[in-house]
Amino acid sequence: MSDTIAVPSSASAVANRGAITACVILAVIMQALDTTIANVALPYIQGSVSASADQINWVLTSYIVAAAIMTPPSGFLAARFGRKNVLLTAIVGFVVASVLCGLAQSLPQIVVFRLLQGLFGASLVPLSQGILLDIYAVEERGKAMALFGVSVMVGPVLGPVIGGWLTDNISWRWVFYINVPIGMLAFFGIVAFVSETTRQASARLDWFGFGTLSLAIAALQLFLDRGEQLDWFSSAEIQIEALICASAFYLFLVHTFTANNSFVNPRLFLDRNFSVSMFFIFVIGVTYLASLALMTPYLQTLMDYPVMTAGIVMGPRGVGTMVCMFIVGRMIGKVDTRLLLVLGFSLTAWAMYDMTGWTPDVSQWTIVSVGFVQGAGLGFLFVPLTTIAFATLPAHMRGEGTGLYNLSRNIGSSVGIAVVTALITENVQSNHASIAAYVTPFNHAFDNPVIVQHLDPLKAAGRAALDGMITTQATIIAYMDDFKLLMIMSIVSIPLVMLLRKPASSAAPAEHNAVME
């Protein structure tokens, strides 16, 4: 696959920079919202299409698999057909697929339409990021990446709030219809302001590399999504998916490092900053979105918060991210980027440490304040990391680089959510057994008549009440263990920041001139 892509002319790009930024940010927000906005509507969708609890998960899985597969080739598509054309096609396809999802009357229909949503929406984020990197000078990219980061990372936070309100007050179908006005604004704005890049008719897609990577990603996603339901490697299906994933990824790696013009240019990984940043964005995907996946059921199940209340108390997390991203955007180039990353991981680790001591009695103020700190940590991570990842990467490799960078974040999110969800299920069972071992008629606690009145282990009602209490305690401990794991991941990442090289400041003007020529 060709790794070159021409950059649009500087005159029109700089003149319309504000309008271009607004348009591509709208496209990113539309795609980012759909990663979580449908989650809260799943029970309603399940009833409408008469699906089982196991089947309805395919509404989420189909979207994630399709988006993960189509993210890496976004650079090739932009080079072959022009970045503006691909972006416009992606927006139209995403909006049409969204409308079809809202009109769906059966499970197969909505799964197929969600698949189309993922296929078209996959290129929105990397292509938008590439446009922003091209139209801003190196010293101004911190601000640009702050805006981009807000749209990418706040979307998953706002998704449940907006989705919950639309589902409660209108219909679950509107979690898909909401993409129509956003998509129309983005489409017409990009038509008016974004310049087309030079097409490269000679660009060719490495079908073997693309096929093996796609197969590995699809098998990995199925392995992660269905592993807990099927008891992991005790299931033949899971064994087959693991074998396919490992085999396909092995073939992909061998092909990448031995073939000419492979699907992924191995020279990308010679840039140390890009390679290390790929690892860090994977960790961020794990810690941030996995913690979001934990918080929603924690608030709704253990604390009995309604959907809207849960969304509101989680909202300050997004506020913390937005505020700090804009602050950090102004600090890029003035403060060592690695120090900002250390601060970001430290804030994230502190927030997770505080959450290891939570119980269902935790106050709303604590949830809000700790969530704000965690969001602030993300603000100190996303902008500097995105800036340093592409600071030393040649301009002609950015299209391919942004695709891989966002793929790493998506896979990190999928792995993180699957791991913490599986650990919750397994640890609840383990903790339940450990606690229940102490609940016997011979325990002196049952000498207290007040306790025996409600929790008599010799009566069916008492045993049921005891089981519910033990399950709640076991679940609290399981959540604590998950938060502790995410805290440890954040702490371990801190010393690895020193692997990043500080970009030479003198290179900035030269690179900017190269981009704009």
Coordinates of C-alpha atoms in Angstrom, one line a residue:
M1 CA 0.0 0.0 0.0
S2 CA 1.3 3.4 -0.8
D3 CA 2.2 5.5 2.2
T4 CA 2.0 8.9 0.6
I5 CA -0.7 11.4 0.6
A6 CA -0.6 15.0 -0.6
V7 CA -1.5 17.8 1.8
P8 CA -3.9 20.5 0.7
S9 CA -2.7 23.9 -0.2
S10 CA -2.0 26.2 2.7
A11 CA -3.9 29.3 1.6
S12 CA -7.4 27.8 1.7
A13 CA -6.7 25.6 4.7
V14 CA -5.4 28.4 6.9
A15 CA -8.1 30.9 5.7
N16 CA -10.9 28.5 6.6
R17 CA -9.2 26.8 9.5
G18 CA -11.9 27.6 12.1
A19 CA -14.7 26.3 9.8
I20 CA -12.8 23.2 8.9
T21 CA -12.1 22.4 12.5
A22 CA -15.8 22.8 13.4
C23 CA -16.9 20.5 10.6
V24 CA -14.5 17.7 11.3
I25 CA -15.1 17.9 15.0
L26 CA -18.9 17.5 14.3
A27 CA -18.1 14.3 12.3
V28 CA -16.0 13.0 15.1
I29 CA -18.6 13.7 17.8
M30 CA -21.2 11.9 15.7
Q31 CA -19.1 8.8 15.6
A32 CA -17.9 9.0 19.2
L33 CA -21.4 9.3 20.5
D34 CA -22.5 6.1 18.8
T35 CA -19.9 4.1 20.7
T36 CA -22.1 4.3 23.9
I37 CA -25.3 6.1 23.1
A38 CA -27.0 2.8 22.1
N39 CA -26.0 1.0 25.3
V40 CA -28.7 2.4 27.5
A41 CA -31.3 1.7 24.8
L42 CA -30.5 -2.0 24.5
P43 CA -33.3 -3.2 26.8
Y44 CA -35.8 -1.3 24.8
I45 CA -34.4 -2.5 21.5
Q46 CA -34.4 -6.0 22.8
G47 CA -38.2 -5.8 23.4
S48 CA -38.9 -4.2 20.1
V49 CA -37.1 -6.8 18.0
S50 CA -37.9 -9.8 20.3
A51 CA -34.3 -10.7 21.0
S52 CA -32.7 -12.6 23.9
A53 CA -30.2 -11.0 26.2
D54 CA -27.4 -12.9 24.5
Q55 CA -28.6 -12.0 21.0
I56 CA -29.0 -8.3 21.6
N57 CA -25.3 -7.9 22.4
W58 CA -24.7 -8.4 18.7
V59 CA -26.1 -4.8 18.2
L60 CA -22.9 -3.6 20.0
T61 CA -20.5 -6.2 18.7
S62 CA -21.3 -5.8 15.0
Y63 CA -20.6 -2.1 15.2
I64 CA -17.3 -2.5 17.2
V65 CA -16.0 -5.3 14.9
A66 CA -16.8 -3.4 11.7
A67 CA -15.2 -0.1 13.0
A68 CA -12.1 -1.9 14.1
I69 CA -11.6 -3.7 10.8
M70 CA -12.1 -0.6 8.6
T71 CA -10.0 1.8 10.7
P72 CA -6.5 0.8 9.4
P73 CA -7.3 1.1 5.6
S74 CA -8.5 4.7 6.0
G75 CA -5.1 6.0 5.0
F76 CA -5.1 3.9 1.8
L77 CA -8.7 5.0 0.9
A78 CA -7.7 8.6 1.3
A79 CA -4.7 8.2 -0.9
R80 CA -6.5 6.4 -3.6
F81 CA -9.8 8.3 -3.8
G82 CA -9.0 11.6 -2.1
R83 CA -9.4 12.4 1.6
K84 CA -12.4 14.7 1.1
N85 CA -14.3 12.2 -1.0
V86 CA -13.7 9.4 1.5
L87 CA -14.8 11.6 4.4
L88 CA -18.0 12.7 2.7
T89 CA -18.8 9.2 1.7
A90 CA -18.3 8.0 5.2
I91 CA -20.6 10.7 6.6
V92 CA -23.4 9.9 4.1
G93 CA -23.0 6.2 4.7
F94 CA -23.0 6.6 8.5
V95 CA -26.1 8.8 8.5
V96 CA -28.0 6.5 6.1
A97 CA -27.1 3.5 8.2
S98 CA -28.2 5.3 11.3
V99 CA -31.6 6.0 9.8
L100 CA -31.9 2.4 8.8
C101 CA -31.0 1.3 12.4
G102 CA -33.9 3.5 13.6
L103 CA -36.3 2.0 11.1
A104 CA -35.2 -1.6 11.8
Q105 CA -38.0 -4.1 12.7
S106 CA -36.0 -7.2 13.5
L107 CA -32.8 -8.3 15.1
P108 CA -31.0 -9.3 11.8
Q109 CA -31.9 -6.0 10.3
I110 CA -30.5 -3.8 13.1
V111 CA -27.4 -6.0 13.3
V112 CA -26.7 -5.6 9.6
F113 CA -27.4 -1.8 9.7
R114 CA -25.1 -1.4 12.8
L115 CA -22.4 -3.3 10.8
L116 CA -22.8 -0.7 8.0
Q117 CA -22.6 2.1 10.6
G118 CA -19.3 0.7 11.8
L119 CA -17.9 0.2 8.3
F120 CA -18.7 3.8 7.2
G121 CA -17.9 5.5 10.6
A122 CA -14.5 3.9 11.0
S123 CA -12.6 6.4 8.9
L124 CA -14.3 9.5 10.4
V125 CA -11.9 9.8 13.4
P126 CA -8.5 9.1 11.7
L127 CA -9.3 11.2 8.6
S128 CA -10.5 14.1 10.7
Q129 CA -7.4 13.8 12.9
G130 CA -5.2 13.9 9.8
I131 CA -6.9 17.0 8.5
L132 CA -6.3 18.8 11.8
L133 CA -2.7 17.8 11.9
D134 CA -2.2 19.2 8.4
I135 CA -3.9 22.6 8.7
Y136 CA -2.3 23.5 12.0
A137 CA 1.4 24.5 12.5
V138 CA 3.4 22.2 14.8
E139 CA 3.4 24.8 17.6
E140 CA -0.4 25.1 17.4
R141 CA -1.2 21.4 17.2
G142 CA -1.7 21.2 21.0
K143 CA -4.8 23.4 20.7
A144 CA -6.1 21.4 17.7
M145 CA -5.6 18.1 19.5
A146 CA -7.3 19.5 22.5
L147 CA -10.5 20.1 20.4
F148 CA -10.1 16.7 18.7
G149 CA -9.6 15.0 22.1
V150 CA -12.7 16.6 23.6
S151 CA -14.8 15.3 20.7
V152 CA -13.3 11.8 20.9
M153 CA -13.3 11.2 24.6
V154 CA -16.3 13.2 25.8
G155 CA -18.6 11.5 23.4
P156 CA -18.6 8.2 25.3
V157 CA -19.4 10.2 28.5
L158 CA -22.3 12.1 27.0
G159 CA -23.6 9.1 25.1
P160 CA -25.4 7.4 28.0
V161 CA -26.9 10.8 29.2
I162 CA -28.3 11.7 25.7
G163 CA -29.3 8.2 25.0
G164 CA -31.1 7.8 28.3
W165 CA -33.0 11.1 27.8
L166 CA -34.0 10.3 24.2
T167 CA -35.1 6.7 25.2
D168 CA -37.1 7.9 28.2
N169 CA -38.8 10.9 26.6
I170 CA -39.1 10.0 22.9
S171 CA -38.1 6.6 21.6
W172 CA -35.0 4.4 21.4
R173 CA -35.1 4.9 17.7
W174 CA -34.0 8.5 18.2
V175 CA -30.6 7.5 19.5
F176 CA -29.9 6.8 15.8
Y177 CA -32.0 9.6 14.2
I178 CA -30.0 12.2 16.2
N179 CA -27.1 11.6 13.8
V180 CA -29.1 13.1 10.9
P181 CA -28.8 16.8 11.8
I182 CA -25.2 16.4 13.0
G183 CA -24.2 14.6 9.9
M184 CA -25.9 17.1 7.6
L185 CA -24.0 20.0 9.2
A186 CA -20.7 18.2 9.0
F187 CA -21.4 17.2 5.3
F188 CA -22.2 20.6 4.0
G189 CA -19.4 22.2 6.0
I190 CA -16.8 19.8 4.6
V191 CA -18.2 20.3 1.0
A192 CA -17.8 24.1 1.4
F193 CA -14.5 24.4 3.3
V194 CA -12.3 21.3 3.0
S195 CA -9.8 21.1 0.1
E196 CA -9.3 17.8 -1.7
T197 CA -6.0 16.0 -1.6
T198 CA -4.2 14.7 -4.7
R199 CA -5.4 11.2 -5.6
Q200 CA -2.8 8.5 -6.3
A201 CA -4.1 6.2 -9.0
S202 CA -1.1 4.0 -8.4
A203 CA -2.0 3.3 -4.8
R204 CA -2.8 -0.4 -4.2
L205 CA -4.2 -2.2 -1.3
D206 CA -2.3 -5.2 0.1
W207 CA -5.3 -7.5 0.3
F208 CA -3.4 -10.3 2.1
G209 CA -2.2 -8.0 4.9
F210 CA -5.7 -6.3 5.1
G211 CA -7.4 -9.7 5.1
T212 CA -5.3 -11.3 7.8
L213 CA -5.4 -8.2 10.1
S214 CA -9.2 -8.0 9.7
L215 CA -9.6 -11.7 10.5
A216 CA -7.4 -11.3 13.6
I217 CA -9.4 -8.3 14.8
A218 CA -12.8 -9.9 14.2
A219 CA -11.7 -13.1 15.9
L220 CA -10.3 -11.2 18.8
Q221 CA -13.5 -9.2 19.3
L222 CA -15.7 -12.3 19.2
F223 CA -13.3 -14.0 21.6
L224 CA -13.6 -11.1 24.1
D225 CA -17.3 -10.5 23.7
R226 CA -18.4 -14.2 24.0
G227 CA -15.7 -15.6 26.2
E228 CA -17.4 -14.9 29.5
Q229 CA -20.8 -16.2 28.3
L230 CA -19.2 -19.5 27.0
D231 CA -16.8 -20.0 30.0
W232 CA -13.7 -19.2 27.9
F233 CA -11.5 -22.1 26.8
S234 CA -14.0 -24.7 28.0
S235 CA -15.9 -23.8 24.8
A236 CA -14.9 -25.1 21.4
E237 CA -16.1 -21.8 19.8
I238 CA -13.7 -19.8 22.0
Q239 CA -10.8 -22.2 21.2
I240 CA -11.4 -21.8 17.5
E241 CA -11.7 -18.0 17.7
A242 CA -8.4 -17.8 19.7
L243 CA -6.7 -20.1 17.2
I244 CA -7.9 -18.0 14.3
C245 CA -6.9 -14.8 15.9
A246 CA -3.3 -16.0 16.8
S247 CA -2.8 -17.6 13.3
A248 CA -4.1 -14.6 11.4
F249 CA -2.0 -12.2 13.4
Y250 CA 1.1 -14.3 13.0
L251 CA 0.6 -14.4 9.2
F252 CA 0.0 -10.6 9.2
L253 CA 3.2 -9.9 11.1
V254 CA 5.3 -12.2 8.9
H255 CA 3.8 -10.7 5.7
T256 CA 4.3 -7.1 7.0
F257 CA 8.0 -7.5 7.7
T258 CA 8.8 -9.5 4.6
A259 CA 6.6 -8.2 1.7
N260 CA 7.1 -5.1 -0.4
N261 CA 4.4 -2.4 0.0
S262 CA 2.7 -4.3 2.8
F263 CA -0.7 -3.1 4.2
V264 CA 1.0 -1.6 7.3
N265 CA 4.3 0.2 6.6
P266 CA 6.8 -1.3 9.1
R267 CA 8.8 1.9 8.9
L268 CA 6.2 3.6 11.0
F269 CA 7.5 1.6 14.0
L270 CA 11.0 2.9 13.5
D271 CA 9.7 6.2 15.0
R272 CA 10.1 5.6 18.7
N273 CA 7.6 8.3 19.7
F274 CA 4.9 6.8 17.5
S275 CA 5.6 3.2 18.7
V276 CA 5.6 4.1 22.4
S277 CA 2.5 6.3 21.9
M278 CA 0.7 3.4 20.4
F279 CA 1.2 1.5 23.6
F280 CA 0.1 4.4 25.8
I281 CA -3.1 5.1 23.8
F282 CA -3.8 1.3 24.2
V283 CA -3.5 1.7 28.0
I284 CA -5.6 4.9 28.0
G285 CA -8.3 3.0 26.0
V286 CA -8.2 0.2 28.7
T287 CA -8.3 2.5 31.8
Y288 CA -10.7 5.2 30.6
L289 CA -13.4 3.3 28.8
A290 CA -13.2 0.2 31.1
S291 CA -13.7 2.5 34.1
L292 CA -16.8 4.0 32.3
A293 CA -18.1 0.5 31.7
L294 CA -17.7 -0.3 35.4
M295 CA -19.3 3.0 36.7
T296 CA -22.6 2.7 34.8
P297 CA -23.7 -0.7 36.4
Y298 CA -22.1 0.3 39.7
L299 CA -24.3 3.4 39.9
Q300 CA -27.4 1.8 38.5
T301 CA -27.2 -1.7 40.1
L302 CA -25.5 -1.2 43.5
M303 CA -26.6 2.4 44.2
D304 CA -30.0 2.2 42.5
Y305 CA -29.5 5.4 40.5
P306 CA -31.9 6.0 37.6
V307 CA -30.3 6.2 34.2
M308 CA -30.5 10.0 34.0
T309 CA -29.0 10.5 37.5
A310 CA -26.2 8.1 36.8
G311 CA -25.4 10.1 33.6
I312 CA -25.5 13.4 35.4
V313 CA -23.1 12.4 38.2
M314 CA -20.7 11.0 35.6
G315 CA -20.9 14.2 33.5
P316 CA -18.2 16.1 35.5
R317 CA -15.7 13.5 34.3
G318 CA -16.2 15.0 30.8
V319 CA -16.0 18.5 32.1
G320 CA -12.7 17.7 33.7
T321 CA -11.4 16.3 30.4
M322 CA -12.5 19.4 28.4
V323 CA -11.1 21.9 30.8
C324 CA -7.7 20.3 31.1
M325 CA -7.5 19.6 27.4
F326 CA -7.8 23.3 26.6
I327 CA -5.3 24.1 29.4
V328 CA -2.8 21.5 28.2
G329 CA -3.3 22.7 24.6
R330 CA -1.8 26.0 25.5
M331 CA 1.0 24.4 27.5
I332 CA 2.2 22.2 24.6
G333 CA 5.6 23.4 23.4
K334 CA 6.2 25.4 26.7
V335 CA 6.4 22.4 29.1
D336 CA 8.1 19.1 28.5
T337 CA 5.4 16.8 27.1
R338 CA 6.6 13.9 29.2
L339 CA 5.9 15.8 32.4
L340 CA 2.3 16.4 31.3
L341 CA 2.0 12.6 30.7
V342 CA 3.4 11.8 34.1
L343 CA 0.9 14.2 35.7
G344 CA -2.0 12.6 33.7
F345 CA -1.1 9.1 34.7
S346 CA -0.7 10.2 38.3
L347 CA -4.1 11.8 38.4
T348 CA -5.7 8.7 36.8
A349 CA -4.0 6.5 39.3
W350 CA -5.1 8.6 42.3
A351 CA -8.7 8.6 41.1
M352 CA -8.6 4.8 40.8
Y353 CA -7.0 4.5 44.2
D354 CA -9.8 6.5 45.7
M355 CA -12.4 4.3 43.9
T356 CA -10.9 1.2 45.5
G357 CA -12.4 2.3 48.8
W358 CA -15.9 3.0 47.5
T359 CA -19.1 1.4 48.8
P360 CA -22.7 2.0 47.8
D361 CA -22.8 4.6 50.6
V362 CA -20.4 6.9 48.8
S363 CA -21.7 10.4 48.4
Q364 CA -22.6 12.0 45.1
W365 CA -20.0 14.7 45.8
T366 CA -17.3 12.1 46.0
I367 CA -18.4 10.5 42.7
V368 CA -18.4 13.9 41.0
S369 CA -15.1 15.1 42.4
V370 CA -13.2 11.9 41.8
G371 CA -14.7 11.7 38.3
F372 CA -13.6 15.2 37.6
V373 CA -10.0 14.3 38.6
Q374 CA -10.1 11.2 36.4
G375 CA -11.3 13.3 33.5
A376 CA -8.6 15.9 34.2
G377 CA -6.0 13.0 34.1
L378 CA -7.3 12.1 30.6
G379 CA -7.0 15.7 29.5
F380 CA -3.3 15.7 30.6
L381 CA -2.8 12.4 28.6
F382 CA -4.7 12.6 25.3
V383 CA -3.5 15.9 24.0
P384 CA 0.3 15.6 24.7
L385 CA 0.3 12.0 23.6
T386 CA -1.4 12.7 20.3
T387 CA 0.9 15.6 19.7
I388 CA 4.1 13.8 20.5
A389 CA 3.0 10.6 18.6
F390 CA 3.0 12.6 15.2
A391 CA 5.5 15.3 16.0
T392 CA 8.4 13.3 14.5
L393 CA 6.4 11.2 12.0
P394 CA 6.9 12.3 8.4
A395 CA 3.8 14.0 6.9
H396 CA 3.4 11.4 4.2
M397 CA 3.0 8.7 6.8
R398 CA 0.3 10.5 8.9
G399 CA -2.7 9.0 7.1
E400 CA -1.6 5.5 7.9
G401 CA -0.3 6.5 11.3
T402 CA -3.6 8.0 12.4
G403 CA -5.5 4.8 11.4
L404 CA -3.2 2.6 13.4
Y405 CA -3.2 5.0 16.4
N406 CA -6.9 5.0 16.6
L407 CA -7.1 1.2 16.0
S408 CA -4.8 0.8 19.1
R409 CA -7.2 2.9 21.2
N410 CA -10.2 0.9 20.0
I411 CA -8.6 -2.4 20.7
G412 CA -7.5 -1.2 24.1
S413 CA -11.1 -0.2 24.9
S414 CA -12.4 -3.6 23.8
V415 CA -9.8 -5.5 25.7
G416 CA -10.3 -3.4 28.8
I417 CA -14.1 -3.7 28.9
A418 CA -13.9 -7.4 28.3
V419 CA -11.3 -8.0 31.0
V420 CA -13.0 -5.9 33.7
T421 CA -16.4 -7.4 32.9
A422 CA -15.0 -11.0 33.0
L423 CA -13.2 -10.2 36.3
I424 CA -16.4 -8.8 37.9
T425 CA -18.3 -12.0 37.1
E426 CA -15.6 -14.4 38.2
N427 CA -14.6 -12.4 41.4
V428 CA -18.3 -12.1 42.5
Q429 CA -18.6 -15.9 42.4
S430 CA -15.2 -16.3 44.2
N431 CA -15.9 -13.7 46.8
H432 CA -19.5 -15.0 47.4
A433 CA -18.0 -18.5 48.2
S434 CA -15.4 -17.0 50.5
I435 CA -17.9 -14.9 52.5
A436 CA -20.6 -17.6 52.6
A437 CA -18.2 -20.0 54.3
Y438 CA -18.5 -17.9 57.4
V439 CA -22.4 -17.8 57.3
T440 CA -23.4 -20.9 59.3
P441 CA -26.0 -21.4 62.1
F442 CA -23.0 -21.7 64.5
N443 CA -21.8 -18.1 63.8
H444 CA -22.2 -16.2 67.1
A445 CA -23.6 -13.2 65.1
F446 CA -26.9 -15.2 65.0
D447 CA -27.1 -15.1 68.7
N448 CA -28.4 -11.6 68.3
P449 CA -32.2 -11.8 68.1
V450 CA -32.5 -8.7 65.9
I451 CA -30.3 -10.3 63.3
V452 CA -32.0 -13.7 63.5
Q453 CA -35.4 -12.0 63.0
H454 CA -34.4 -10.9 59.5
L455 CA -31.5 -13.2 58.6
D456 CA -32.3 -16.5 60.1
P457 CA -30.2 -19.1 58.1
L458 CA -32.7 -21.8 59.1
K459 CA -35.6 -20.2 57.3
A460 CA -36.0 -19.8 53.5
A461 CA -36.7 -16.1 53.7
G462 CA -33.7 -15.6 56.0
R463 CA -31.4 -17.6 53.6
A464 CA -32.6 -15.5 50.6
A465 CA -31.9 -12.3 52.4
L466 CA -28.5 -13.5 53.5
D467 CA -27.7 -14.6 49.9
G468 CA -28.7 -11.1 48.6
M469 CA -26.5 -9.4 51.2
I470 CA -23.5 -11.7 50.5
T471 CA -23.9 -11.1 46.8
T472 CA -23.9 -7.3 47.3
Q473 CA -20.7 -7.5 49.4
A474 CA -19.0 -9.8 47.0
T475 CA -19.9 -7.4 44.1
I476 CA -18.5 -4.4 46.0
I477 CA -15.2 -6.3 46.5
A478 CA -15.1 -7.3 42.9
Y479 CA -15.4 -3.7 41.8
M480 CA -12.7 -2.7 44.2
D481 CA -10.4 -5.3 42.6
D482 CA -11.1 -4.0 39.1
F483 CA -10.4 -0.4 40.1
K484 CA -7.2 -1.6 41.8
L485 CA -6.1 -3.3 38.5
L486 CA -6.7 -0.1 36.5
M487 CA -4.7 1.9 39.2
I488 CA -1.8 -0.5 38.9
M489 CA -1.8 -0.2 35.1
S490 CA -1.6 3.6 35.4
I491 CA 1.2 3.5 37.9
V492 CA 3.3 1.0 35.9
S493 CA 2.9 3.3 32.8
I494 CA 4.5 6.3 34.5
P495 CA 8.2 5.3 34.3
L496 CA 7.7 4.2 30.7
V497 CA 7.1 7.8 29.7
M498 CA 10.9 8.2 29.7
L499 CA 11.0 6.1 26.5
L500 CA 9.5 9.0 24.6
R501 CA 11.9 11.4 23.0
K502 CA 11.4 15.1 23.3
P503 CA 10.9 16.5 19.8
A504 CA 13.6 19.0 18.8
S505 CA 12.0 22.5 18.9
S506 CA 14.0 23.6 15.9
A507 CA 12.3 21.0 13.8
A508 CA 9.0 22.6 14.2
P509 CA 9.2 25.3 11.6
A510 CA 10.8 23.1 9.1
E511 CA 8.1 20.4 9.4
H512 CA 5.4 23.1 9.2
N513 CA 6.8 24.4 5.9
A514 CA 7.0 20.8 4.6
V515 CA 3.4 20.2 5.5
M516 CA 2.1 23.4 3.9
E517 CA 4.1 23.2 0.7

